[in-house]
Amino acid sequence: MKRIINQIAILAFILVVNSGIAQEKPITKESFENINLSFSGLEKTKQLYDAAKYNEAAKELLSYYRNRKNIKHPDFNVGDEDRFKGKDVGKANQEKADNALQHKFQPIKGYSYFDYGADIDWNYWPIKDNEMRWQLHRVNWWQPMGIVYRSTGDEKYAKEWIAQFRDWEKKNPLGLSKDNDRYAWRPLEVSDRVQSLPGTFNLFVSSPNFTPAFLMEFLNCYAKQASYIPAHYTKDGNHLLFEAQRILGAGAFFPELKEASEWRKSGIEILNREIKLQVLADGVQWELSPTYHVATIDIFLKAYNSAKMAGVEKEFPSSYSKTIEKMILALINITFPNYNIPMFGDAWLVEKNARLKQFAVWSKAFPENEEIKYFATDGASGKLPSNLSNALSNGGFYTFRNGWNEQSTVMILKASPPGEFHAQPDNGTFELWNNGRNFMPDTGCYIYSGDAEVTKMRNWYRQTKVHNTLTLDNQNMVITKAKEEKWQTGQNLDILTYTNPSYKDLNHQRSVLFINKKYFLIIDKAVGNAVGKLGVHFQLKEDSKPFFDKTNNKVYTTYEDGNNLLIQYLNSDKITLSEEDGKVSYAYGKETPRPAFVFEKNKIDNKTQDFISIVYPYNGSKAPEIIIKPNADHNLEKGIVSLTISIDGKKSDIKTSF
């Protein structure tokens, strides 16, 4: 009996797939309503249309697209079949394509594949994460299906893609319901489809299953989606940038569509306006998330390349490309030696090879820039930046650096103005790299939005106390609005001081001293009338296996390779060292437990309380013995630092002010 049921299910699946191919819409005069038949190259199509020979006109239009050579897609083009034929397409592409044949989709990389049914249920929501439903409608498996089709020549991929395209269009019409519009027609998702479909179109257009009737369906559906975007732009942020860049790209790739010139004009106007608003003077994008900073670099550059494709690049002023270049240089200064960037504000890690490819694209756009060339070639050519430590004061990203290679010591700290959606209440947090290891990765984001349970998981990662900074009663910062008070670099001392109005009646002033280009002294002051429990929190890498010396208020890692880190509280007053729950998320939907701890003491009146912590990278299995002694002129109230630090008996004087 079970065998019969399985056979029936398979038969039903085949019927669903075949019905998608068989149900061709008749080609009528209205089929051409979105086509500019006066466009150069469509003369034969227009003649047939004018003679009311609509089937033949559509056939001629398909021939035009199968032979079109003047419009070049950045990745996939008609005529480059040999680039893929018989070639290995990679495990990920093959897996996505083959699973798609069975309607098993993976909307987000962080999750597994889910079965959406023989008759695809586009409303299926296996995990109540909003991104799961939004990104389903980005149909990110369609392009891999096209790549595998190009490699194998197997028509089953073309047949299935055409069936799925028609199925999506049929089941997700605009206005079907408020809920469906929220997910299938959110402008960002529409723009994602508008961007990916041209490449998919080129991958499949030569298939014998790609009929003239399907061409007309495709173009009309595409035109409807592209036209939707300008009327429904997101108010601001990276979503607006994505939408503008992609609508410009639509007008460049399909100039034969009637509204193409309006799409191009709309995208260019918005990008010219927003690049001035969203990019701060130092080149940092205003969402203050390194990952989205990278995304906006690509957005602005893709838009410029689309304008070149359409021959309208002069609509962008010279300042536009100069700003993109400044953004890339800003990124370089917050890049670790392994090409990772800090996970501040919903950022995540990217493989080095992927970042190298991005730098290669950027270097092609700015061939005269030797610094970008250096990072594009992994140091094979070009030159390193002339600076080491660097301040991006507008965006609030500060880098202490003693070198650019794997053996270097690099701390990147965030003390920023108010950010947009992806920014977190985390001013003062930092990541620390030493000798090939990131000892203190930022917490990350884990997940974005969804039902109550998903929101709870996201909010855990947004807590101030799970970042390397100061809290009052373990509450989240109320304000992130850091004011830089001192940034100074020198041969033996780099220093940053900023103040953030973190809580009502409590300012957090943090000073970071990078001493002898080797180790860090962090001085935290809690200033104001507020009372409560103060905590200075630290997060460590998941495999650090720290030793907690609560008697001496110090914590140190125990890596067997000898590359270790000591964090110690140096004040003479009484504090409590406590372990905390820690987690880190290096990729969306993935989390890992990790060690975390806090130095705590009470603030009982309006007197300023301070914490002095040393963050000391060292080589060996034994942590150094460190003692601090304030000198007579030491006065933190007046911003005077005068300390004698003894490290394994070797003394040095630290004198500065802030």
XYZ file of C-alpha atoms in Angstrom, residues 217-619:
403
model
C 5.252 35.953 -19.961
C 8.731 36.508 -18.564
C 9.143 40.033 -19.947
C 5.708 41.149 -18.785
C 6.208 39.689 -15.321
C 9.656 41.277 -15.117
C 8.350 44.663 -16.228
C 5.606 44.514 -13.607
C 8.090 43.802 -10.842
C 10.572 46.434 -11.972
C 7.841 49.075 -12.271
C 6.690 48.267 -8.749
C 9.988 49.356 -7.172
C 10.058 53.131 -7.894
C 6.521 53.476 -6.553
C 7.370 51.592 -3.361
C 10.939 52.493 -2.464
C 11.982 51.868 1.135
C 12.365 55.138 3.002
C 16.131 54.968 3.568
C 19.057 52.743 4.533
C 20.720 49.964 2.585
C 17.333 48.645 1.376
C 16.775 51.861 -0.559
C 20.279 51.635 -2.031
C 19.740 48.034 -3.132
C 16.420 48.925 -4.734
C 17.794 51.935 -6.600
C 20.850 50.066 -7.839
C 18.765 47.139 -9.029
C 16.157 49.237 -10.824
C 19.005 51.009 -12.620
C 20.363 47.586 -13.546
C 16.961 46.513 -14.850
C 16.848 49.507 -17.163
C 20.370 48.791 -18.363
C 19.876 45.065 -19.013
C 16.430 45.305 -20.606
C 16.566 48.620 -22.498
C 13.938 47.216 -24.870
C 11.259 47.628 -22.195
C 9.227 50.829 -22.387
C 9.991 52.056 -18.881
C 13.702 51.242 -18.996
C 14.877 54.844 -19.297
C 12.657 55.891 -16.371
C 14.056 53.063 -14.249
C 17.599 54.155 -15.016
C 16.801 57.781 -14.254
C 15.102 56.894 -10.970
C 17.991 54.741 -9.749
C 20.630 57.319 -10.639
C 18.759 60.169 -8.938
C 18.391 58.231 -5.701
C 21.967 56.951 -5.618
C 23.386 60.411 -6.302
C 21.321 61.737 -3.418
C 21.861 58.894 -0.964
C 25.620 58.546 -1.373
C 25.878 62.049 0.079
C 23.482 61.259 2.930
C 24.458 57.721 3.865
C 28.243 57.917 3.612
C 29.913 59.924 6.352
C 32.877 62.210 5.687
C 35.400 59.492 6.598
C 33.823 56.997 4.190
C 31.832 54.941 6.725
C 28.257 54.027 5.801
C 25.797 55.311 8.391
C 24.407 51.937 9.496
C 27.764 51.374 11.242
C 27.841 47.685 10.321
C 31.046 46.601 8.541
C 29.144 43.947 6.575
C 26.597 46.456 5.278
C 29.403 48.925 4.632
C 30.857 46.356 2.227
C 27.415 45.787 0.720
C 26.982 49.482 -0.015
C 30.388 49.653 -1.707
C 29.188 46.929 -4.065
C 25.814 48.632 -4.529
C 27.344 51.948 -5.600
C 29.878 50.262 -7.871
C 27.354 47.904 -9.501
C 25.137 50.892 -10.181
C 27.988 52.746 -11.866
C 28.784 49.694 -14.024
C 25.108 49.381 -14.996
C 25.126 53.037 -16.014
C 28.199 52.340 -18.180
C 26.326 49.444 -19.804
C 23.540 51.856 -20.686
C 25.942 54.628 -21.714
C 24.709 57.035 -19.020
C 27.630 56.894 -16.568
C 28.131 60.659 -16.971
C 24.968 61.078 -14.912
C 27.177 60.276 -11.921
C 29.500 63.153 -10.907
C 33.206 62.526 -10.258
C 32.535 62.810 -6.518
C 30.478 59.616 -6.736
C 33.433 57.380 -7.631
C 35.720 59.252 -5.222
C 33.325 58.444 -2.388
C 33.329 54.742 -3.327
C 37.123 54.767 -3.272
C 37.103 56.428 0.170
C 34.716 53.721 1.416
C 37.118 50.989 0.278
C 40.042 52.686 2.024
C 37.954 53.002 5.183
C 37.259 49.266 5.012
C 40.967 48.500 4.642
C 41.628 50.282 7.913
C 39.153 48.074 9.809
C 40.332 44.841 8.181
C 42.252 42.213 10.115
C 45.276 40.451 8.546
C 43.109 37.453 7.576
C 40.710 39.780 5.665
C 37.960 39.467 8.285
C 36.248 42.593 9.577
C 34.729 43.210 13.033
C 31.292 41.746 13.627
C 29.874 45.019 14.946
C 26.219 45.722 14.237
C 24.814 42.568 12.609
C 28.028 41.766 10.761
C 29.370 38.278 10.104
C 32.505 36.578 8.830
C 33.363 36.031 5.169
C 35.896 33.618 3.692
C 39.167 35.235 2.645
C 38.790 34.095 -0.965
C 35.427 35.821 -1.213
C 36.896 39.070 0.098
C 39.867 38.788 -2.270
C 37.426 38.536 -5.178
C 35.680 41.692 -3.981
C 38.955 43.565 -3.735
C 39.836 42.359 -7.258
C 36.611 43.912 -8.577
C 37.306 47.121 -6.690
C 40.895 47.244 -7.911
C 39.668 46.944 -11.484
C 37.465 49.969 -10.864
C 40.340 51.930 -9.281
C 43.464 50.592 -11.041
C 45.652 53.511 -9.948
C 45.089 52.915 -6.236
C 48.086 50.948 -4.974
C 46.540 50.167 -1.578
C 43.449 48.555 -3.085
C 45.714 46.653 -5.485
C 47.737 45.326 -2.537
C 44.639 43.839 -0.920
C 43.313 42.551 -4.238
C 46.527 40.577 -4.834
C 47.080 39.447 -1.232
C 50.222 41.563 -1.156
C 51.704 40.333 -4.443
C 51.642 43.880 -5.874
C 50.601 47.364 -4.856
C 51.561 48.795 -1.492
C 50.371 48.858 2.090
C 48.823 51.971 3.617
C 51.442 54.281 5.091
C 49.618 54.436 8.436
C 49.277 51.875 11.195
C 46.733 53.030 13.801
C 43.843 54.945 12.279
C 40.719 56.830 13.344
C 37.508 56.937 11.344
C 36.141 59.604 13.646
C 32.833 60.265 11.886
C 31.800 56.616 11.878
C 33.473 55.955 15.215
C 35.735 53.059 14.213
C 39.212 53.242 15.785
C 42.050 50.885 14.911
C 45.179 50.355 16.990
C 47.715 48.493 14.875
C 51.418 47.620 15.022
C 51.512 45.979 11.600
C 49.547 44.546 8.696
C 50.705 40.901 8.651
C 49.404 37.806 10.472
C 51.813 38.292 13.393
C 50.541 41.806 14.117
C 48.539 43.101 17.068
C 45.306 44.848 16.028
C 42.459 46.198 18.141
C 39.400 47.673 16.408
C 37.017 49.588 18.676
C 33.585 51.077 18.051
C 32.593 54.417 19.617
C 30.031 55.746 17.206
C 27.169 58.188 16.690
C 23.607 56.811 16.653
C 23.314 54.171 13.954
C 20.467 52.792 11.884
C 18.695 49.409 12.085
C 21.790 47.201 12.213
C 23.648 49.222 14.873
C 23.591 47.839 18.424
C 23.842 49.508 21.881
C 27.507 48.584 22.161
C 29.736 51.682 22.153
C 33.129 50.790 23.555
C 33.121 47.224 22.287
C 36.175 45.974 20.433
C 37.827 42.995 18.801
C 41.456 42.057 19.437
C 43.723 40.217 17.020
C 47.206 39.012 17.925
C 49.616 36.772 16.058
C 47.035 35.079 13.846
C 44.180 34.804 16.339
C 41.117 36.929 17.048
C 40.930 36.575 20.828
C 37.800 38.667 21.361
C 35.364 38.474 18.422
C 32.275 40.628 18.783
C 29.058 38.805 19.550
C 27.427 39.101 16.098
C 23.676 39.089 15.476
C 22.541 35.447 15.047
C 19.097 36.272 13.657
C 17.003 39.263 12.560
C 13.250 39.176 13.233
C 10.257 36.906 13.556
C 7.776 35.714 16.149
C 8.232 36.265 19.905
C 10.687 33.401 20.274
C 12.842 34.565 17.346
C 12.786 38.159 18.616
C 13.924 36.926 22.018
C 16.901 35.183 20.406
C 17.833 38.313 18.464
C 17.535 40.521 21.516
C 19.988 38.356 23.449
C 22.701 39.333 20.965
C 21.775 43.001 21.162
C 22.409 43.282 24.907
C 25.089 45.744 25.930
C 26.397 43.268 28.505
C 27.377 40.718 25.842
C 29.835 43.220 24.347
C 33.217 44.415 25.612
C 32.018 47.545 27.364
C 30.570 49.034 30.568
C 27.022 48.597 31.884
C 24.882 49.930 34.711
C 22.783 47.197 36.356
C 23.371 45.070 33.231
C 20.905 47.234 31.312
C 21.265 48.203 27.680
C 22.742 51.574 26.804
C 20.023 54.138 26.332
C 22.085 56.326 23.998
C 24.923 55.576 21.584
C 26.383 58.975 20.833
C 30.096 58.880 21.449
C 32.095 62.091 21.463
C 35.773 61.766 20.608
C 37.859 63.725 23.104
C 41.342 62.630 22.144
C 42.945 60.626 19.371
C 46.702 60.711 19.196
C 49.271 58.332 17.768
C 52.970 58.193 18.540
C 56.006 55.971 18.503
C 55.370 54.402 21.918
C 51.798 55.404 22.706
C 48.519 55.617 20.816
C 45.564 56.920 22.799
C 41.817 57.241 22.300
C 39.446 58.899 24.743
C 35.722 59.247 24.124
C 32.627 59.802 26.244
C 29.255 58.208 25.645
C 26.053 59.303 27.505
C 25.159 55.649 28.035
C 22.464 55.978 30.718
C 20.326 58.608 32.357
C 22.643 60.554 34.676
C 25.631 58.377 33.780
C 28.319 59.017 31.183
C 30.838 56.356 30.263
C 34.274 57.691 29.464
C 36.682 55.127 28.033
C 40.359 55.716 27.353
C 42.403 53.098 25.510
C 46.191 53.330 25.617
C 48.174 51.199 23.151
C 51.522 51.012 24.919
C 54.788 50.320 23.088
C 52.726 48.904 20.214
C 52.333 45.775 22.358
C 49.541 45.883 24.942
C 46.509 47.897 26.039
C 45.517 49.766 29.147
C 41.773 50.479 29.319
C 40.551 53.131 31.733
C 36.777 53.291 32.230
C 35.121 56.087 34.176
C 31.460 56.101 35.210
C 30.544 59.756 35.692
C 27.221 61.085 37.001
C 24.576 60.890 39.687
C 23.217 57.446 38.776
C 23.740 54.624 41.272
C 23.747 50.871 40.807
C 26.016 47.979 39.902
C 28.716 48.832 37.368
C 30.207 46.127 35.190
C 33.014 46.039 32.640
C 32.416 43.007 30.424
C 34.751 40.931 28.282
C 34.023 38.179 25.733
C 36.587 35.564 24.650
C 36.974 33.201 21.724
C 35.067 29.942 22.115
C 38.178 27.713 22.282
C 40.240 29.884 24.637
C 39.723 27.710 27.773
C 40.449 30.607 30.129
C 41.705 30.301 33.677
C 39.826 32.497 36.157
C 42.060 33.759 38.949
C 39.423 35.417 41.125
C 41.874 36.083 43.937
C 43.989 38.336 41.734
C 41.185 39.565 39.461
C 42.670 38.223 36.257
C 41.689 35.907 33.433
C 44.029 34.372 30.900
C 43.677 32.011 27.967
C 45.420 28.636 27.828
C 46.152 27.965 24.174
C 48.712 25.197 23.803
C 50.532 27.042 21.003
C 51.574 29.692 23.538
C 49.759 32.558 21.814
C 47.730 33.805 24.783
C 45.982 36.782 26.314
C 45.764 38.149 29.860
C 42.998 40.494 31.048
C 43.472 41.854 34.557
C 41.787 44.431 36.773
C 44.492 46.675 38.262
C 42.725 49.005 40.715
C 43.396 48.472 44.403
C 39.727 48.722 45.418
C 37.492 45.715 45.859
C 35.644 44.306 42.870
C 34.004 41.017 41.947
C 35.165 38.884 39.029
C 32.295 36.731 37.749
C 31.854 34.376 34.824
C 28.915 35.103 32.512
C 26.977 33.293 29.822
C 28.592 33.963 26.481
C 27.733 33.155 22.880
C 29.047 34.171 19.481
C 27.429 34.013 16.040
C 29.800 33.954 13.087
C 27.037 33.311 10.531
C 23.291 33.856 10.298
C 21.357 31.287 12.317
C 24.494 29.741 13.842
C 25.642 30.239 17.423
C 28.408 28.866 19.627
C 28.867 29.059 23.422
C 31.960 30.944 24.530
C 33.562 32.213 27.768
C 32.612 35.654 29.085
C 33.208 37.495 32.340
C 32.720 40.798 34.134
C 34.490 42.974 36.698
C 31.791 44.494 38.940
C 31.490 47.010 41.768
C 28.755 49.226 43.190
C 28.281 52.918 42.622
C 26.466 54.230 45.711
C 26.651 58.006 45.197
C 27.492 60.718 42.683
C 31.227 60.104 42.916
C 33.012 58.971 39.765
C 34.004 55.318 39.731
C 36.806 53.995 37.568
C 38.114 50.679 36.318
C 41.670 50.157 35.067
C 42.123 46.964 33.054
C 45.128 45.664 31.189
C 44.702 43.600 28.030
C 48.041 41.935 27.468
C 48.902 39.527 24.616
C 51.831 37.277 25.512
C 53.670 34.208 24.329
